[in-house]
Amino acid sequence: MKILLIAGHGDGDSGAVALGYQEANLTREIVKYIQKYLSAYAETTIADTSRDWFTYLKTHTYNFRPYGYVLEVHFNSGANNPSGNGRTTGTEIYVTTQEQGITVEQDILKNMQAIGFTNRGVKRKNFSVISKIRAQGVSAALLELAFIDDKDDMDLYQAKKEEIGQAVADGIAEGFGLTKDEGGNGDMDYEAL
């Protein structure tokens, strides 16, 4: 199976900014951890991180058909909890209204909850990038990993980045029934991890 990871924002768009973090930097960091672990199960590619895919796909087309699954990764905002309150605001995943199954997304959320993030559930909304991917017949989801403006979320993220990358990768593998015996791409780029 071939899987594509898209880091949200970038190319001049910082995404959400809070607590000294920029969303575009965080998404580029975490997709490398996800790829590190997911590559044991499937051929895993990180989409060109010099692009903001939301803007790029407004004027360009891209063939997503070679992939069996595409995960677009973001960090949420709106918690407005810069001091923390002892609990996370959490993780949620969006799929399009056309998506049939949500087993993969539920497995990702289950694993994130085990790390300590509140499970905010699988939601349906036709966000631009995942809608364009789904229109090509490819399953896609948008992961809002944690709230960038919640100190509790960001403290947990910073303490457990590697574990989070593995949790997301294992959730995808569990949801699709992938095993390590099926092998991955083996051409990992660990730079900047």
PDB file of C-alpha atoms in Angstrom:
ATOM      1  CA  MET A   1       0.000   0.000   0.000  1.00  0.00           C
ATOM      2  CA  LYS A   2       1.161   3.544  -0.765  1.00  0.00           C
ATOM      3  CA  ILE A   3       0.364   6.317   1.701  1.00  0.00           C
ATOM      4  CA  LEU A   4       0.898  10.062   1.312  1.00  0.00           C
ATOM      5  CA  LEU A   5       1.361  12.434   4.242  1.00  0.00           C
ATOM      6  CA  ILE A   6       0.639  16.137   3.702  1.00  0.00           C
ATOM      7  CA  ALA A   7       1.983  18.681   6.197  1.00  0.00           C
ATOM      8  CA  GLY A   8      -0.543  21.497   6.435  1.00  0.00           C
ATOM      9  CA  HIS A   9       0.307  25.123   5.617  1.00  0.00           C
ATOM     10  CA  GLY A  10       3.764  26.423   4.684  1.00  0.00           C
ATOM     11  CA  ASP A  11       5.025  28.338   1.634  1.00  0.00           C
ATOM     12  CA  GLY A  12       4.428  31.650   3.398  1.00  0.00           C
ATOM     13  CA  ASP A  13       1.354  30.516   5.334  1.00  0.00           C
ATOM     14  CA  SER A  14       2.297  29.864   8.959  1.00  0.00           C
ATOM     15  CA  GLY A  15      -1.115  28.475   9.846  1.00  0.00           C
ATOM     16  CA  ALA A  16      -2.155  28.984  13.462  1.00  0.00           C
ATOM     17  CA  VAL A  17       0.352  30.730  15.721  1.00  0.00           C
ATOM     18  CA  ALA A  18       0.301  30.480  19.525  1.00  0.00           C
ATOM     19  CA  LEU A  19       2.521  29.863  22.549  1.00  0.00           C
ATOM     20  CA  GLY A  20       5.641  30.478  20.451  1.00  0.00           C
ATOM     21  CA  TYR A  21       4.720  27.841  17.842  1.00  0.00           C
ATOM     22  CA  GLN A  22       3.826  28.065  14.160  1.00  0.00           C
ATOM     23  CA  GLU A  23       1.523  25.353  12.818  1.00  0.00           C
ATOM     24  CA  ALA A  24       3.469  24.969   9.543  1.00  0.00           C
ATOM     25  CA  ASN A  25       6.659  24.130  11.451  1.00  0.00           C
ATOM     26  CA  LEU A  26       4.893  21.615  13.703  1.00  0.00           C
ATOM     27  CA  THR A  27       3.178  19.799  10.836  1.00  0.00           C
ATOM     28  CA  ARG A  28       6.495  19.385   9.013  1.00  0.00           C
ATOM     29  CA  GLU A  29       8.054  18.019  12.181  1.00  0.00           C
ATOM     30  CA  ILE A  30       5.368  15.472  13.036  1.00  0.00           C
ATOM     31  CA  VAL A  31       4.932  14.024   9.517  1.00  0.00           C
ATOM     32  CA  LYS A  32       8.578  12.907   9.681  1.00  0.00           C
ATOM     33  CA  TYR A  33       7.849  10.959  12.863  1.00  0.00           C
ATOM     34  CA  ILE A  34       4.704   9.455  11.329  1.00  0.00           C
ATOM     35  CA  GLN A  35       6.663   8.440   8.220  1.00  0.00           C
ATOM     36  CA  LYS A  36       9.431   6.912  10.330  1.00  0.00           C
ATOM     37  CA  TYR A  37       6.999   4.410  11.867  1.00  0.00           C
ATOM     38  CA  LEU A  38       4.488   4.025   9.039  1.00  0.00           C
ATOM     39  CA  SER A  39       7.236   3.044   6.600  1.00  0.00           C
ATOM     40  CA  ALA A  40       7.516  -0.283   8.406  1.00  0.00           C
ATOM     41  CA  TYR A  41       3.993  -1.077   7.182  1.00  0.00           C
ATOM     42  CA  ALA A  42       3.610   0.672   3.829  1.00  0.00           C
ATOM     43  CA  GLU A  43       5.381   2.742   1.219  1.00  0.00           C
ATOM     44  CA  THR A  44       5.066   6.167   2.810  1.00  0.00           C
ATOM     45  CA  THR A  45       5.801   9.482   1.123  1.00  0.00           C
ATOM     46  CA  ILE A  46       5.759  12.991   2.511  1.00  0.00           C
ATOM     47  CA  ALA A  47       4.249  15.430  -0.002  1.00  0.00           C
ATOM     48  CA  ASP A  48       6.424  18.355  -1.077  1.00  0.00           C
ATOM     49  CA  THR A  49       6.761  20.416   2.114  1.00  0.00           C
ATOM     50  CA  SER A  50       7.752  23.554   0.216  1.00  0.00           C
ATOM     51  CA  ARG A  51       4.112  23.851  -0.865  1.00  0.00           C
ATOM     52  CA  ASP A  52       0.973  24.989   0.881  1.00  0.00           C
ATOM     53  CA  TRP A  53      -1.244  22.299  -0.648  1.00  0.00           C
ATOM     54  CA  PHE A  54      -4.437  24.234   0.033  1.00  0.00           C
ATOM     55  CA  THR A  55      -3.215  27.126  -2.146  1.00  0.00           C
ATOM     56  CA  TYR A  56      -1.401  24.917  -4.661  1.00  0.00           C
ATOM     57  CA  LEU A  57      -4.479  22.826  -5.469  1.00  0.00           C
ATOM     58  CA  LYS A  58      -6.540  25.937  -6.222  1.00  0.00           C
ATOM     59  CA  THR A  59      -4.559  26.477  -9.419  1.00  0.00           C
ATOM     60  CA  HIS A  60      -2.889  23.104 -10.058  1.00  0.00           C
ATOM     61  CA  THR A  61      -3.938  19.508 -10.366  1.00  0.00           C
ATOM     62  CA  TYR A  62      -2.130  16.606  -8.741  1.00  0.00           C
ATOM     63  CA  ASN A  63      -2.621  12.890  -9.314  1.00  0.00           C
ATOM     64  CA  PHE A  64      -3.384  11.300  -5.940  1.00  0.00           C
ATOM     65  CA  ARG A  65      -4.599   8.022  -7.525  1.00  0.00           C
ATOM     66  CA  PRO A  66      -1.354   6.076  -6.903  1.00  0.00           C
ATOM     67  CA  TYR A  67      -2.023   6.308  -3.151  1.00  0.00           C
ATOM     68  CA  GLY A  68      -4.329   4.116  -1.138  1.00  0.00           C
ATOM     69  CA  TYR A  69      -4.665   6.720   1.612  1.00  0.00           C
ATOM     70  CA  VAL A  70      -3.735  10.355   2.171  1.00  0.00           C
ATOM     71  CA  LEU A  71      -3.446  11.958   5.605  1.00  0.00           C
ATOM     72  CA  GLU A  72      -3.285  15.754   5.831  1.00  0.00           C
ATOM     73  CA  VAL A  73      -1.906  16.865   9.206  1.00  0.00           C
ATOM     74  CA  HIS A  74      -2.754  20.104  11.017  1.00  0.00           C
ATOM     75  CA  PHE A  75      -2.744  21.588  14.509  1.00  0.00           C
ATOM     76  CA  ASN A  76      -6.020  23.016  15.743  1.00  0.00           C
ATOM     77  CA  SER A  77      -6.682  26.360  17.445  1.00  0.00           C
ATOM     78  CA  GLY A  78      -9.512  27.979  19.308  1.00  0.00           C
ATOM     79  CA  ALA A  79      -8.950  26.544  22.791  1.00  0.00           C
ATOM     80  CA  ASN A  80      -7.442  29.834  24.005  1.00  0.00           C
ATOM     81  CA  ASN A  81      -5.850  28.098  26.997  1.00  0.00           C
ATOM     82  CA  PRO A  82      -2.321  29.563  27.204  1.00  0.00           C
ATOM     83  CA  SER A  83      -1.851  28.733  30.895  1.00  0.00           C
ATOM     84  CA  GLY A  84      -3.263  25.203  30.831  1.00  0.00           C
ATOM     85  CA  ASN A  85      -5.971  23.754  33.027  1.00  0.00           C
ATOM     86  CA  GLY A  86      -4.661  20.219  33.567  1.00  0.00           C
ATOM     87  CA  ARG A  87      -6.518  18.599  30.674  1.00  0.00           C
ATOM     88  CA  THR A  88      -6.018  18.482  26.922  1.00  0.00           C
ATOM     89  CA  THR A  89      -8.461  19.927  24.413  1.00  0.00           C
ATOM     90  CA  GLY A  90      -7.477  17.055  22.156  1.00  0.00           C
ATOM     91  CA  THR A  91      -7.423  15.444  18.752  1.00  0.00           C
ATOM     92  CA  GLU A  92     -10.055  15.198  16.023  1.00  0.00           C
ATOM     93  CA  ILE A  93     -10.124  13.913  12.473  1.00  0.00           C
ATOM     94  CA  TYR A  94     -12.177  15.043   9.506  1.00  0.00           C
ATOM     95  CA  VAL A  95     -13.256  12.962   6.531  1.00  0.00           C
ATOM     96  CA  THR A  96     -15.420  14.066   3.623  1.00  0.00           C
ATOM     97  CA  THR A  97     -19.144  13.398   3.524  1.00  0.00           C
ATOM     98  CA  GLN A  98     -18.442  10.912   0.708  1.00  0.00           C
ATOM     99  CA  GLU A  99     -16.081   8.776   2.801  1.00  0.00           C
ATOM    100  CA  GLN A 100     -17.580   5.370   3.577  1.00  0.00           C
ATOM    101  CA  GLY A 101     -15.538   3.889   6.414  1.00  0.00           C
ATOM    102  CA  ILE A 102     -13.870   5.581   9.371  1.00  0.00           C
ATOM    103  CA  THR A 103     -12.091   2.630  10.995  1.00  0.00           C
ATOM    104  CA  VAL A 104      -8.609   4.046  10.305  1.00  0.00           C
ATOM    105  CA  GLU A 105      -9.513   7.409  11.781  1.00  0.00           C
ATOM    106  CA  GLN A 106     -11.100   5.813  14.855  1.00  0.00           C
ATOM    107  CA  ASP A 107      -7.941   3.761  15.400  1.00  0.00           C
ATOM    108  CA  ILE A 108      -5.751   6.883  15.176  1.00  0.00           C
ATOM    109  CA  LEU A 109      -7.945   8.644  17.745  1.00  0.00           C
ATOM    110  CA  LYS A 110      -7.919   5.611  20.056  1.00  0.00           C
ATOM    111  CA  ASN A 111      -4.119   5.612  20.012  1.00  0.00           C
ATOM    112  CA  MET A 112      -3.912   9.373  20.587  1.00  0.00           C
ATOM    113  CA  GLN A 113      -6.309   9.028  23.508  1.00  0.00           C
ATOM    114  CA  ALA A 114      -4.041   6.364  25.025  1.00  0.00           C
ATOM    115  CA  ILE A 115      -1.216   8.943  25.005  1.00  0.00           C
ATOM    116  CA  GLY A 116      -3.397  11.424  26.898  1.00  0.00           C
ATOM    117  CA  PHE A 117      -5.195  13.519  24.276  1.00  0.00           C
ATOM    118  CA  THR A 118      -8.951  14.005  24.540  1.00  0.00           C
ATOM    119  CA  ASN A 119     -10.735  12.118  21.746  1.00  0.00           C
ATOM    120  CA  ARG A 120     -12.869  14.717  19.958  1.00  0.00           C
ATOM    121  CA  GLY A 121     -14.105  12.190  17.413  1.00  0.00           C
ATOM    122  CA  VAL A 122     -14.307  11.687  13.671  1.00  0.00           C
ATOM    123  CA  LYS A 123     -16.193  14.484  11.928  1.00  0.00           C
ATOM    124  CA  ARG A 124     -17.392  14.992   8.370  1.00  0.00           C
ATOM    125  CA  LYS A 125     -16.605  18.175   6.488  1.00  0.00           C
ATOM    126  CA  ASN A 126     -15.607  18.706   2.887  1.00  0.00           C
ATOM    127  CA  PHE A 127     -12.343  20.542   3.467  1.00  0.00           C
ATOM    128  CA  SER A 128     -10.692  21.598   0.210  1.00  0.00           C
ATOM    129  CA  VAL A 129      -7.636  19.326   0.032  1.00  0.00           C
ATOM    130  CA  ILE A 130      -9.265  16.107   1.223  1.00  0.00           C
ATOM    131  CA  SER A 131     -12.286  16.775  -1.006  1.00  0.00           C
ATOM    132  CA  LYS A 132     -10.067  17.060  -4.072  1.00  0.00           C
ATOM    133  CA  ILE A 133      -8.318  13.837  -3.099  1.00  0.00           C
ATOM    134  CA  ARG A 134     -11.608  12.013  -2.460  1.00  0.00           C
ATOM    135  CA  ALA A 135     -12.918  13.223  -5.846  1.00  0.00           C
ATOM    136  CA  GLN A 136     -10.136  11.124  -7.400  1.00  0.00           C
ATOM    137  CA  GLY A 137     -11.448   8.049  -5.557  1.00  0.00           C
ATOM    138  CA  VAL A 138      -8.764   8.044  -2.860  1.00  0.00           C
ATOM    139  CA  SER A 139      -9.590   7.893   0.852  1.00  0.00           C
ATOM    140  CA  ALA A 140      -8.275  10.903   2.735  1.00  0.00           C
ATOM    141  CA  ALA A 141      -8.524  12.469   6.166  1.00  0.00           C
ATOM    142  CA  LEU A 142      -7.490  15.697   7.856  1.00  0.00           C
ATOM    143  CA  LEU A 143      -5.966  15.133  11.300  1.00  0.00           C
ATOM    144  CA  GLU A 144      -6.132  18.002  13.789  1.00  0.00           C
ATOM    145  CA  LEU A 145      -3.405  16.557  16.015  1.00  0.00           C
ATOM    146  CA  ALA A 146      -3.588  18.911  19.004  1.00  0.00           C
ATOM    147  CA  PHE A 147      -4.515  22.481  19.909  1.00  0.00           C
ATOM    148  CA  ILE A 148      -1.622  24.856  19.327  1.00  0.00           C
ATOM    149  CA  ASP A 149      -3.144  27.379  21.752  1.00  0.00           C
ATOM    150  CA  ASP A 150      -3.631  24.907  24.622  1.00  0.00           C
ATOM    151  CA  LYS A 151      -0.602  24.641  26.915  1.00  0.00           C
ATOM    152  CA  ASP A 152      -1.641  21.156  28.030  1.00  0.00           C
ATOM    153  CA  ASP A 153      -1.842  19.886  24.435  1.00  0.00           C
ATOM    154  CA  MET A 154       1.487  21.425  23.467  1.00  0.00           C
ATOM    155  CA  ASP A 155       3.285  20.232  26.611  1.00  0.00           C
ATOM    156  CA  LEU A 156       2.100  16.693  25.880  1.00  0.00           C
ATOM    157  CA  TYR A 157       3.067  17.024  22.221  1.00  0.00           C
ATOM    158  CA  GLN A 158       6.565  18.249  23.051  1.00  0.00           C
ATOM    159  CA  ALA A 159       7.079  15.467  25.603  1.00  0.00           C
ATOM    160  CA  LYS A 160       5.819  12.669  23.342  1.00  0.00           C
ATOM    161  CA  LYS A 161       6.431  13.604  19.675  1.00  0.00           C
ATOM    162  CA  GLU A 162       8.028  10.277  18.833  1.00  0.00           C
ATOM    163  CA  GLU A 163       5.268   8.325  20.586  1.00  0.00           C
ATOM    164  CA  ILE A 164       2.633  10.421  18.796  1.00  0.00           C
ATOM    165  CA  GLY A 165       4.214   9.679  15.425  1.00  0.00           C
ATOM    166  CA  GLN A 166       4.107   5.993  16.243  1.00  0.00           C
ATOM    167  CA  ALA A 167       0.515   6.216  17.529  1.00  0.00           C
ATOM    168  CA  VAL A 168      -0.713   7.768  14.279  1.00  0.00           C
ATOM    169  CA  ALA A 169       1.261   5.283  12.168  1.00  0.00           C
ATOM    170  CA  ASP A 170       0.032   2.313  14.194  1.00  0.00           C
ATOM    171  CA  GLY A 171      -3.555   3.591  13.936  1.00  0.00           C
ATOM    172  CA  ILE A 172      -3.306   3.690  10.152  1.00  0.00           C
ATOM    173  CA  ALA A 173      -1.735   0.233  10.087  1.00  0.00           C
ATOM    174  CA  GLU A 174      -4.370  -1.197  12.448  1.00  0.00           C
ATOM    175  CA  GLY A 175      -7.223   0.376  10.500  1.00  0.00           C
ATOM    176  CA  PHE A 176      -6.022  -1.054   7.195  1.00  0.00           C
ATOM    177  CA  GLY A 177      -4.873  -4.367   8.692  1.00  0.00           C
ATOM    178  CA  LEU A 178      -1.279  -3.779   7.584  1.00  0.00           C
ATOM    179  CA  THR A 179       1.554  -5.810   9.041  1.00  0.00           C
ATOM    180  CA  LYS A 180       5.258  -5.114   9.241  1.00  0.00           C
ATOM    181  CA  ASP A 181       5.830  -8.264   7.195  1.00  0.00           C
ATOM    182  CA  GLU A 182       4.328  -6.437   4.216  1.00  0.00           C
ATOM    183  CA  GLY A 183       7.271  -4.080   4.438  1.00  0.00           C
ATOM    184  CA  GLY A 184       7.599  -0.425   3.735  1.00  0.00           C
ATOM    185  CA  ASN A 185       9.752   1.735   1.571  1.00  0.00           C
ATOM    186  CA  GLY A 186      12.957   1.437   3.559  1.00  0.00           C
ATOM    187  CA  ASP A 187      14.306   4.733   2.245  1.00  0.00           C
ATOM    188  CA  MET A 188      13.712   6.753   5.348  1.00  0.00           C
ATOM    189  CA  ASP A 189      14.937  10.305   5.712  1.00  0.00           C
ATOM    190  CA  TYR A 190      15.587  10.835   9.407  1.00  0.00           C
ATOM    191  CA  GLU A 191      17.058  14.301   8.895  1.00  0.00           C
ATOM    192  CA  ALA A 192      15.798  16.818  11.445  1.00  0.00           C
ATOM    193  CA  LEU A 193      14.304  14.193  13.748  1.00  0.00           C
TER     194      LEU A 193
END
